[in-house]
mmCIF file of C-alpha atoms in Angstrom:
data_model
loop_
_atom_site.group_PDB
_atom_site.id
_atom_site.type_symbol
_atom_site.label_atom_id
_atom_site.label_comp_id
_atom_site.label_asym_id
_atom_site.label_seq_id
_atom_site.Cartn_x
_atom_site.Cartn_y
_atom_site.Cartn_z
ATOM 1 C CA UNK N 80 -2.981 -3.063 5.373
ATOM 2 C CA UNK N 81 1.000 -3.142 6.248
ATOM 3 C CA UNK N 82 1.557 -0.306 3.745
ATOM 4 C CA UNK N 83 2.101 2.050 7.051
ATOM 5 C CA UNK N 84 4.648 -0.065 8.223
ATOM 6 C CA UNK N 85 6.351 -0.185 4.527
ATOM 7 C CA UNK N 86 6.624 3.382 4.288
ATOM 8 C CA UNK N 87 7.949 4.101 7.794
ATOM 9 C CA UNK N 88 10.620 1.714 6.980
ATOM 10 C CA UNK N 89 11.126 3.185 3.710
ATOM 11 C CA UNK N 90 11.172 6.800 5.269
ATOM 12 C CA UNK N 91 14.090 5.261 7.858
ATOM 13 C CA UNK N 92 16.247 4.201 4.982
ATOM 14 C CA UNK N 93 15.619 7.450 3.209
ATOM 15 C CA UNK N 94 16.598 9.229 6.193
ATOM 16 C CA UNK N 95 20.024 7.348 6.369
ATOM 17 C CA UNK N 96 20.591 7.749 2.672
ATOM 18 C CA UNK N 97 20.276 11.436 2.471
ATOM 19 C CA UNK N 98 22.002 12.011 6.196
ATOM 20 C CA UNK N 99 25.379 14.084 5.496
ATOM 21 C CA UNK N 100 24.519 14.625 1.974
ATOM 22 C CA UNK N 101 23.550 18.540 2.023
ATOM 23 C CA UNK N 102 20.277 18.090 0.730
ATOM 24 C CA UNK N 103 18.046 20.932 0.798
ATOM 25 C CA UNK N 104 14.879 19.457 -0.822
ATOM 26 C CA UNK N 105 13.739 16.045 -1.504
ATOM 27 C CA UNK N 106 11.414 16.484 -4.582
ATOM 28 C CA UNK N 107 10.591 12.702 -5.462
ATOM 29 C CA UNK N 108 11.029 9.235 -4.149
ATOM 30 C CA UNK N 109 10.794 6.253 -6.657
ATOM 31 C CA UNK N 110 9.941 2.992 -5.804
ATOM 32 C CA UNK N 111 9.434 -0.530 -7.757
ATOM 33 C CA UNK N 112 6.465 -2.204 -6.589
ATOM 34 C CA UNK N 113 6.219 -5.959 -7.069
ATOM 35 C CA UNK N 114 3.505 -7.406 -8.572
ATOM 36 C CA UNK N 115 3.653 -10.257 -5.680
ATOM 37 C CA UNK N 116 4.726 -8.079 -2.987
ATOM 38 C CA UNK N 117 1.241 -7.631 -1.368
ATOM 39 C CA UNK N 118 1.136 -3.905 -1.409
ATOM 40 C CA UNK N 119 -1.456 -1.543 -2.709
ATOM 41 C CA UNK N 120 -0.331 1.267 -4.357
ATOM 42 C CA UNK N 121 -2.952 3.838 -3.372
ATOM 43 C CA UNK N 122 -2.511 2.817 0.093
ATOM 44 C CA UNK N 123 1.180 3.535 -0.268
ATOM 45 C CA UNK N 124 0.488 7.047 -1.388
ATOM 46 C CA UNK N 125 -1.862 7.676 1.398
ATOM 47 C CA UNK N 126 0.489 6.354 4.014
ATOM 48 C CA UNK N 127 3.408 8.222 2.307
ATOM 49 C CA UNK N 128 0.986 11.566 2.421
ATOM 50 C CA UNK N 129 -0.185 10.740 5.993
ATOM 51 C CA UNK N 130 3.248 9.832 7.425
ATOM 52 C CA UNK N 131 5.186 12.970 5.661
ATOM 53 C CA UNK N 132 2.536 15.851 6.362
ATOM 54 C CA UNK N 133 4.483 17.568 9.174
ATOM 55 C CA UNK N 134 8.071 16.706 7.995
ATOM 56 C CA UNK N 135 10.429 18.286 5.978
ATOM 57 C CA UNK N 136 9.371 15.878 3.173
ATOM 58 C CA UNK N 137 6.010 17.536 3.182
ATOM 59 C CA UNK N 138 5.324 17.636 -0.659
ATOM 60 C CA UNK N 139 7.768 15.480 -2.022
ATOM 61 C CA UNK N 140 6.074 13.289 -4.496
ATOM 62 C CA UNK N 141 6.055 9.308 -4.247
ATOM 63 C CA UNK N 142 6.487 7.930 -7.894
ATOM 64 C CA UNK N 143 5.586 4.198 -7.826
ATOM 65 C CA UNK N 144 6.427 1.940 -10.737
ATOM 66 C CA UNK N 145 4.795 -1.601 -11.134
ATOM 67 C CA UNK N 146 7.546 -4.256 -11.276
ATOM 68 C CA UNK N 147 6.129 -7.527 -13.002
ATOM 69 C CA UNK N 148 6.806 -10.825 -11.494
ATOM 70 C CA UNK N 149 9.537 -12.946 -13.154
ATOM 71 C CA UNK N 150 9.660 -16.984 -12.937
ATOM 72 C CA UNK N 151 12.471 -18.879 -13.541
ATOM 73 C CA UNK N 152 11.613 -22.553 -14.820
ATOM 74 C CA UNK N 153 13.583 -25.342 -12.820
ATOM 75 C CA UNK N 154 13.520 -27.680 -15.575
ATOM 76 C CA UNK N 155 14.995 -25.724 -18.364
ATOM 77 C CA UNK N 156 15.956 -22.097 -17.008
ATOM 78 C CA UNK N 157 13.956 -20.116 -19.159
ATOM 79 C CA UNK N 158 12.330 -16.822 -17.566
ATOM 80 C CA UNK N 159 8.764 -15.714 -18.148
ATOM 81 C CA UNK N 160 6.684 -12.933 -16.703
ATOM 82 C CA UNK N 161 4.141 -14.829 -14.308
ATOM 83 C CA UNK N 162 0.725 -13.412 -14.895
ATOM 84 C CA UNK N 163 -1.501 -16.115 -13.649
ATOM 85 C CA UNK N 164 -1.382 -19.660 -12.100
ATOM 86 C CA UNK N 165 -0.894 -22.736 -12.343
ATOM 87 C CA UNK N 166 2.494 -21.829 -13.815
ATOM 88 C CA UNK N 167 3.607 -23.697 -17.046
ATOM 89 C CA UNK N 168 6.654 -23.205 -18.718
ATOM 90 C CA UNK N 169 6.184 -21.923 -22.483
ATOM 91 C CA UNK N 170 9.384 -23.366 -23.291
ATOM 92 C CA UNK N 171 9.292 -26.622 -22.020
ATOM 93 C CA UNK N 172 5.979 -27.198 -20.187
ATOM 94 C CA UNK N 173 7.861 -27.394 -16.815
ATOM 95 C CA UNK N 174 5.479 -27.112 -13.686
ATOM 96 C CA UNK N 175 8.319 -25.883 -10.976
ATOM 97 C CA UNK N 176 9.831 -22.468 -10.672
ATOM 98 C CA UNK N 177 11.464 -19.996 -8.732
ATOM 99 C CA UNK N 178 10.409 -16.255 -8.802
ATOM 100 C CA UNK N 179 13.405 -14.019 -9.019
ATOM 101 C CA UNK N 180 11.511 -10.958 -9.440
ATOM 102 C CA UNK N 181 8.153 -9.021 -8.348
ATOM 103 C CA UNK N 182 7.910 -10.208 -4.572
ATOM 104 C CA UNK N 183 9.408 -6.955 -2.939
ATOM 105 C CA UNK N 184 9.450 -3.175 -3.001
ATOM 106 C CA UNK N 185 12.540 -1.591 -3.914
ATOM 107 C CA UNK N 186 13.709 2.025 -3.415
ATOM 108 C CA UNK N 187 15.221 2.958 -6.751
ATOM 109 C CA UNK N 188 16.145 6.715 -6.388
ATOM 110 C CA UNK N 189 15.777 9.558 -4.444
ATOM 111 C CA UNK N 190 15.445 12.898 -6.730
ATOM 112 C CA UNK N 191 16.703 15.916 -4.385
ATOM 113 C CA UNK N 192 18.108 19.427 -4.183
ATOM 114 C CA UNK N 193 21.479 19.881 -2.998
ATOM 115 C CA UNK N 194 22.648 22.728 -1.030
ATOM 116 C CA UNK E 144 18.830 18.743 -8.989
ATOM 117 C CA UNK E 145 20.686 15.351 -8.080
ATOM 118 C CA UNK E 146 19.554 11.907 -8.320
ATOM 119 C CA UNK E 147 20.650 9.261 -5.393
ATOM 120 C CA UNK E 148 20.686 6.114 -6.671
ATOM 121 C CA UNK E 149 19.432 3.850 -3.952
ATOM 122 C CA UNK E 150 18.322 0.365 -4.918
ATOM 123 C CA UNK E 151 17.313 -1.100 -1.753
ATOM 124 C CA UNK E 152 14.653 -3.323 -0.493
ATOM 125 C CA UNK E 153 12.097 -0.967 1.500
ATOM 126 C CA UNK E 154 11.970 -4.090 4.158
ATOM 127 C CA UNK E 155 15.501 -4.083 4.173
ATOM 128 C CA UNK E 156 15.911 -2.943 7.936
ATOM 129 C CA UNK E 157 13.728 -5.628 9.085
ATOM 130 C CA UNK E 158 15.555 -8.449 7.109
ATOM 131 C CA UNK E 159 18.526 -7.234 8.675
ATOM 132 C CA UNK E 160 17.102 -8.083 12.222
ATOM 133 C CA UNK E 161 15.736 -11.002 10.858
ATOM 134 C CA UNK E 162 19.015 -12.412 9.697
ATOM 135 C CA UNK E 163 20.515 -11.310 12.906
ATOM 136 C CA UNK E 164 17.730 -13.467 15.081
ATOM 137 C CA UNK E 165 18.280 -16.480 12.435
ATOM 138 C CA UNK E 166 21.810 -16.372 13.497
ATOM 139 C CA UNK E 167 21.202 -16.181 17.200
ATOM 140 C CA UNK E 168 18.471 -19.075 16.812
ATOM 141 C CA UNK E 169 21.303 -21.180 14.964
ATOM 142 C CA UNK E 170 23.995 -20.611 17.685
ATOM 143 C CA UNK E 171 21.593 -21.576 20.210
ATOM 144 C CA UNK E 172 20.312 -24.441 18.238
ATOM 145 C CA UNK E 173 16.525 -23.272 18.372
ATOM 146 C CA UNK E 174 14.457 -24.209 15.913
ATOM 147 C CA UNK E 175 11.834 -21.289 15.033
ATOM 148 C CA UNK E 176 8.388 -21.807 13.333
ATOM 149 C CA UNK E 177 6.064 -18.947 12.136
ATOM 150 C CA UNK E 178 2.460 -19.937 11.878
ATOM 151 C CA UNK E 179 0.406 -17.671 9.862
ATOM 152 C CA UNK E 180 -3.470 -17.223 8.457
ATOM 153 C CA UNK E 181 -6.668 -15.855 8.692
ATOM 154 C CA UNK E 182 -8.453 -14.724 12.242
ATOM 155 C CA UNK E 183 -10.543 -17.987 13.010
ATOM 156 C CA UNK E 184 -8.517 -19.917 10.574
ATOM 157 C CA UNK E 185 -7.780 -22.321 13.896
ATOM 158 C CA UNK E 186 -3.995 -21.266 14.756
ATOM 159 C CA UNK E 187 -4.302 -21.395 18.453
ATOM 160 C CA UNK E 188 -6.420 -24.668 18.416
ATOM 161 C CA UNK E 189 -3.921 -26.284 16.254
ATOM 162 C CA UNK E 190 -1.256 -25.234 19.061
ATOM 163 C CA UNK E 191 -3.489 -26.436 21.976
ATOM 164 C CA UNK E 192 -3.174 -29.805 20.073
ATOM 165 C CA UNK E 193 0.133 -29.918 19.026
ATOM 166 C CA UNK E 194 1.898 -28.507 21.968
ATOM 167 C CA UNK E 195 1.191 -31.529 24.583
ATOM 168 C CA UNK E 196 3.097 -33.947 22.321
ATOM 169 C CA UNK E 197 5.962 -31.479 20.963
ATOM 170 C CA UNK E 198 6.780 -30.492 24.379
ATOM 171 C CA UNK E 199 7.296 -34.274 25.469
ATOM 172 C CA UNK E 200 10.365 -33.903 22.672
ATOM 173 C CA UNK E 201 11.527 -30.233 22.793
ATOM 174 C CA UNK E 202 11.810 -27.417 25.426
ATOM 175 C CA UNK E 203 8.838 -25.357 23.760
ATOM 176 C CA UNK E 204 8.103 -21.421 24.003
ATOM 177 C CA UNK E 205 5.629 -19.840 22.314
ATOM 178 C CA UNK E 206 5.177 -16.125 21.377
ATOM 179 C CA UNK E 207 1.715 -14.877 20.756
ATOM 180 C CA UNK E 208 0.957 -11.985 18.391
ATOM 181 C CA UNK E 209 -2.559 -10.174 18.386
ATOM 182 C CA UNK E 210 -3.701 -6.731 18.096
ATOM 183 C CA UNK E 211 -5.515 -6.933 21.879
ATOM 184 C CA UNK E 212 -5.914 -9.126 24.815
ATOM 185 C CA UNK E 213 -3.755 -11.864 26.461
ATOM 186 C CA UNK E 214 -6.192 -14.389 25.485
ATOM 187 C CA UNK E 215 -4.182 -16.736 23.183
ATOM 188 C CA UNK E 216 -1.323 -16.441 25.678
ATOM 189 C CA UNK E 217 -3.578 -17.662 28.600
ATOM 190 C CA UNK E 218 -5.097 -20.738 26.605
ATOM 191 C CA UNK E 219 -1.292 -21.531 25.495
ATOM 192 C CA UNK E 220 -0.212 -21.548 29.415
ATOM 193 C CA UNK E 221 -3.001 -24.120 30.131
ATOM 194 C CA UNK E 222 -1.334 -26.783 27.821
ATOM 195 C CA UNK E 223 1.889 -26.358 30.178
ATOM 196 C CA UNK E 224 3.994 -24.380 27.797
ATOM 197 C CA UNK E 225 5.427 -21.188 28.444
ATOM 198 C CA UNK E 226 3.817 -18.524 26.110
ATOM 199 C CA UNK E 227 4.757 -14.413 25.737
ATOM 200 C CA UNK E 228 1.951 -12.006 24.203
ATOM 201 C CA UNK E 229 2.715 -9.160 22.002
ATOM 202 C CA UNK E 230 -0.012 -6.987 21.458
ATOM 203 C CA UNK E 231 0.324 -4.899 18.309
ATOM 204 C CA UNK E 232 -2.347 -2.424 18.882
ATOM 205 C CA UNK E 233 -3.643 -2.200 15.503
ATOM 206 C CA UNK E 234 -0.417 -3.321 13.763
ATOM 207 C CA UNK E 235 -1.587 -6.003 11.486
ATOM 208 C CA UNK E 236 1.738 -8.507 11.464
ATOM 209 C CA UNK E 237 4.697 -9.076 13.664
ATOM 210 C CA UNK E 238 7.989 -7.822 12.967
ATOM 211 C CA UNK E 239 11.633 -9.046 13.375
ATOM 212 C CA UNK E 240 12.182 -6.354 16.103
ATOM 213 C CA UNK E 241 9.070 -7.486 18.380
ATOM 214 C CA UNK E 242 10.587 -10.940 18.190
ATOM 215 C CA UNK E 243 13.740 -9.844 18.964
ATOM 216 C CA UNK E 244 12.259 -8.306 22.098
ATOM 217 C CA UNK E 245 10.418 -11.452 23.249
ATOM 218 C CA UNK E 246 13.461 -13.674 22.261
ATOM 219 C CA UNK E 247 15.155 -11.714 25.111
ATOM 220 C CA UNK E 248 12.852 -12.971 27.630
ATOM 221 C CA UNK E 249 13.534 -16.494 26.757
ATOM 222 C CA UNK E 250 16.532 -18.473 28.335
ATOM 223 C CA UNK E 251 18.163 -19.640 25.016
ATOM 224 C CA UNK E 252 20.086 -22.590 26.721
ATOM 225 C CA UNK E 253 17.140 -24.009 27.906
ATOM 226 C CA UNK E 254 14.863 -24.056 24.878
ATOM 227 C CA UNK E 255 14.768 -26.266 21.547
ATOM 228 C CA UNK E 256 12.010 -24.899 19.956
ATOM 229 C CA UNK E 257 10.032 -21.611 19.471
ATOM 230 C CA UNK E 258 6.528 -21.028 18.117
ATOM 231 C CA UNK E 259 5.401 -17.578 16.803
ATOM 232 C CA UNK E 260 1.747 -17.430 16.566
ATOM 233 C CA UNK E 261 1.231 -14.304 14.058
ATOM 234 C CA UNK E 262 -1.597 -11.734 13.963
ATOM 235 C CA UNK E 263 -4.440 -13.224 12.113
ATOM 236 C CA UNK E 264 -4.096 -12.024 8.785
ATOM 237 C CA UNK E 265 -3.929 -13.954 5.363
ATOM 238 C CA UNK E 266 -1.967 -10.798 3.775
ATOM 239 C CA UNK E 267 0.564 -8.779 5.754
ATOM 240 C CA UNK E 268 2.356 -11.109 7.924
ATOM 241 C CA UNK E 269 3.401 -13.286 5.078
ATOM 242 C CA UNK E 270 5.572 -10.203 3.863
ATOM 243 C CA UNK E 271 7.862 -9.762 7.151
ATOM 244 C CA UNK E 272 10.618 -12.135 7.789
ATOM 245 C CA UNK E 273 11.215 -12.780 11.570
ATOM 246 C CA UNK E 274 14.227 -14.779 11.243
ATOM 247 C CA UNK E 275 12.407 -18.142 11.392
ATOM 248 C CA UNK E 276 13.225 -21.763 9.730
ATOM 249 C CA UNK E 277 9.815 -22.952 9.032
ATOM 250 C CA UNK E 278 6.595 -20.895 7.607
ATOM 251 C CA UNK E 279 3.183 -22.804 7.879
ATOM 252 C CA UNK E 280 0.170 -21.086 6.619
ATOM 253 C CA UNK E 281 -3.395 -22.210 8.125
ATOM 254 C CA UNK E 282 -6.202 -22.159 5.702
ATOM 255 C CA UNK E 283 -9.622 -23.191 7.019
ATOM 256 C CA UNK E 284 -12.124 -24.909 4.757
ATOM 257 C CA UNK E 285 -14.975 -22.277 5.427
ATOM 258 C CA UNK E 286 -12.761 -19.627 3.943
ATOM 259 C CA UNK E 287 -13.514 -21.250 0.627
ATOM 260 C CA UNK E 288 -11.476 -23.294 -2.016
ATOM 261 C CA UNK E 289 -10.401 -20.267 -4.179
ATOM 262 C CA UNK E 290 -8.692 -18.528 -1.622
ATOM 263 C CA UNK E 291 -5.513 -19.818 -2.431
ATOM 264 C CA UNK E 292 -6.062 -18.375 -5.843
ATOM 265 C CA UNK E 293 -7.235 -14.806 -4.311
ATOM 266 C CA UNK E 294 -4.025 -14.881 -1.829
ATOM 267 C CA UNK E 295 -1.168 -16.325 -4.449
ATOM 268 C CA UNK E 296 1.884 -14.643 -2.076
ATOM 269 C CA UNK E 297 0.373 -16.224 1.072
ATOM 270 C CA UNK E 298 0.725 -19.741 -0.758
ATOM 271 C CA UNK E 299 4.217 -19.048 -2.579
ATOM 272 C CA UNK E 300 6.112 -17.504 0.650
ATOM 273 C CA UNK E 301 5.525 -20.511 2.860
ATOM 274 C CA UNK E 302 6.847 -23.987 3.379
ATOM 275 C CA UNK E 303 3.587 -25.998 4.330
ATOM 276 C CA UNK E 304 -0.218 -25.153 4.140
ATOM 277 C CA UNK E 305 -2.493 -26.906 6.905
ATOM 278 C CA UNK E 306 -6.114 -27.111 5.835
ATOM 279 C CA UNK E 307 -8.176 -27.038 8.941
ATOM 280 C CA UNK E 308 -12.297 -27.438 9.545
ATOM 281 C CA UNK E 309 -12.536 -29.861 6.661
ATOM 282 C CA UNK E 310 -15.006 -31.587 8.866
ATOM 283 C CA UNK E 311 -17.349 -28.808 8.440
ATOM 284 C CA UNK E 312 -16.469 -28.223 4.670
ATOM 285 C CA UNK E 313 -19.552 -30.021 3.477
ATOM 286 C CA UNK E 314 -21.610 -27.462 5.660
ATOM 287 C CA UNK E 315 -20.010 -24.348 3.840
ATOM 288 C CA UNK E 316 -20.063 -26.090 0.432
ATOM 289 C CA UNK E 317 -16.354 -26.179 0.126
ATOM 290 C CA UNK E 318 -14.669 -28.635 -2.145
ATOM 291 C CA UNK E 319 -11.206 -29.604 -0.032
ATOM 292 C CA UNK E 320 -9.967 -31.465 -3.110
ATOM 293 C CA UNK E 321 -10.543 -28.124 -5.219
ATOM 294 C CA UNK E 322 -8.786 -26.113 -2.262
ATOM 295 C CA UNK E 323 -5.818 -28.709 -2.381
ATOM 296 C CA UNK E 324 -5.780 -28.114 -5.933
ATOM 297 C CA UNK E 325 -5.432 -24.532 -5.918
ATOM 298 C CA UNK E 326 -2.789 -24.527 -3.211
ATOM 299 C CA UNK E 327 -0.822 -26.615 -5.699
ATOM 300 C CA UNK E 328 -1.461 -24.474 -8.572
ATOM 301 C CA UNK E 329 -0.030 -21.645 -7.236
ATOM 302 C CA UNK E 330 3.022 -23.292 -5.333
ATOM 303 C CA UNK E 331 3.579 -26.979 -6.648
ATOM 304 C CA UNK E 332 6.243 -27.202 -4.128
ATOM 305 C CA UNK E 333 3.988 -26.842 -0.912
ATOM 306 C CA UNK E 334 3.514 -29.528 1.483
ATOM 307 C CA UNK E 335 -0.228 -29.693 2.084
ATOM 308 C CA UNK E 336 -1.468 -31.312 5.347
ATOM 309 C CA UNK E 337 -4.574 -31.414 7.129
ATOM 310 C CA UNK E 338 -5.585 -30.632 10.973
ATOM 311 C CA UNK E 339 -9.045 -30.677 12.498
ATOM 312 C CA UNK E 340 -11.690 -32.985 13.804
ATOM 313 C CA UNK E 341 -11.989 -36.423 12.582
ATOM 314 C CA UNK E 342 -15.142 -38.146 13.968
ATOM 315 C CA UNK E 343 -15.437 -35.373 16.957
ATOM 316 C CA UNK E 344 -12.122 -35.776 17.677
ATOM 317 C CA UNK E 345 -9.007 -33.304 16.674
ATOM 318 C CA UNK E 346 -6.219 -34.715 15.009
ATOM 319 C CA UNK E 347 -2.920 -33.197 13.933
ATOM 320 C CA UNK E 348 -0.668 -36.293 13.824
ATOM 321 C CA UNK E 349 0.612 -35.174 10.000
ATOM 322 C CA UNK E 350 1.454 -31.470 11.225
ATOM 323 C CA UNK E 351 3.380 -33.075 14.361
ATOM 324 C CA UNK E 352 5.408 -35.290 12.192
ATOM 325 C CA UNK E 353 6.026 -32.599 9.554
ATOM 326 C CA UNK E 354 7.529 -30.316 12.245
ATOM 327 C CA UNK E 355 9.351 -33.048 14.037
ATOM 328 C CA UNK E 356 11.157 -34.000 10.584
ATOM 329 C CA UNK E 357 12.233 -30.393 9.788
ATOM 330 C CA UNK E 358 13.779 -30.055 13.457
ATOM 331 C CA UNK E 359 15.511 -33.192 12.545
ATOM 332 C CA UNK E 360 16.952 -32.102 9.204
ATOM 333 C CA UNK E 361 17.909 -28.376 10.862
ATOM 334 C CA UNK E 362 19.777 -30.373 13.584
ATOM 335 C CA UNK E 363 21.748 -32.500 11.080
ATOM 336 C CA UNK E 364 22.900 -29.496 8.952
#
């Protein structure tokens, strides 16, 4: 359950981004949550609400978008959505792969009202 | 209304400190290893068995991560190796900042190897880069042969997986060969090793050889 730590890290980044931008109110923060990021969406929302309860961000919405895992075949370079294991490249049957998307969580955007 | 585009990894602040740690370790020629695995998978026991051998070749320090107690650091000190205990007070993983703080207590000019034993947990520690050179995940046989399939990120974001307690697999109805196949089905590039008791005597030869080989490869860079 490291979702609280993830949300603390996210809020620190959000603070830095909006600092000096004359933001009156933050309406929503949009995150892309990778399928292999080891984070539970419900737990992220719960941690976010708990951490922002007594702050100027109270009431701000957390919008979570699922980001699929994408693997690139090391033999032929084709990319595939990785849904289950073992990996087998649909183009050439290759077994070795590199994950290029879906391992992390990204802050996409912050929707806010300016002064 | 205004939309500010950010496109930033939520863990980017941790990543920045991890990269700083990595550069610092490199500058002082220190090899750093991060050991992860479930509570009770045998992380401290593995260390107790490999440290006496590794400490003969490398000046070693251990950083221990646990929610509470000094127990593990005390167990490590009994092997004659210096140990530093982090208590996370409920935190389920170590982060790069905690490692930066412990590293400040270690003399970098008289250290070749730092082994970090992460908090027992097969999910959270995997996600936090500490600045290490090598990641090793322990999986004990009694956890069950299907665990690699249930915890794919732990198998994917590691260099090696060490299966422990294979000597009691038959009592727990666990098939070690299937466990190995499952690890490789998630991550065909993982190095799969074994450590544990064979005929009542603990053996971790393959793990020691693997670590030595990795240290040698880094020094040659």
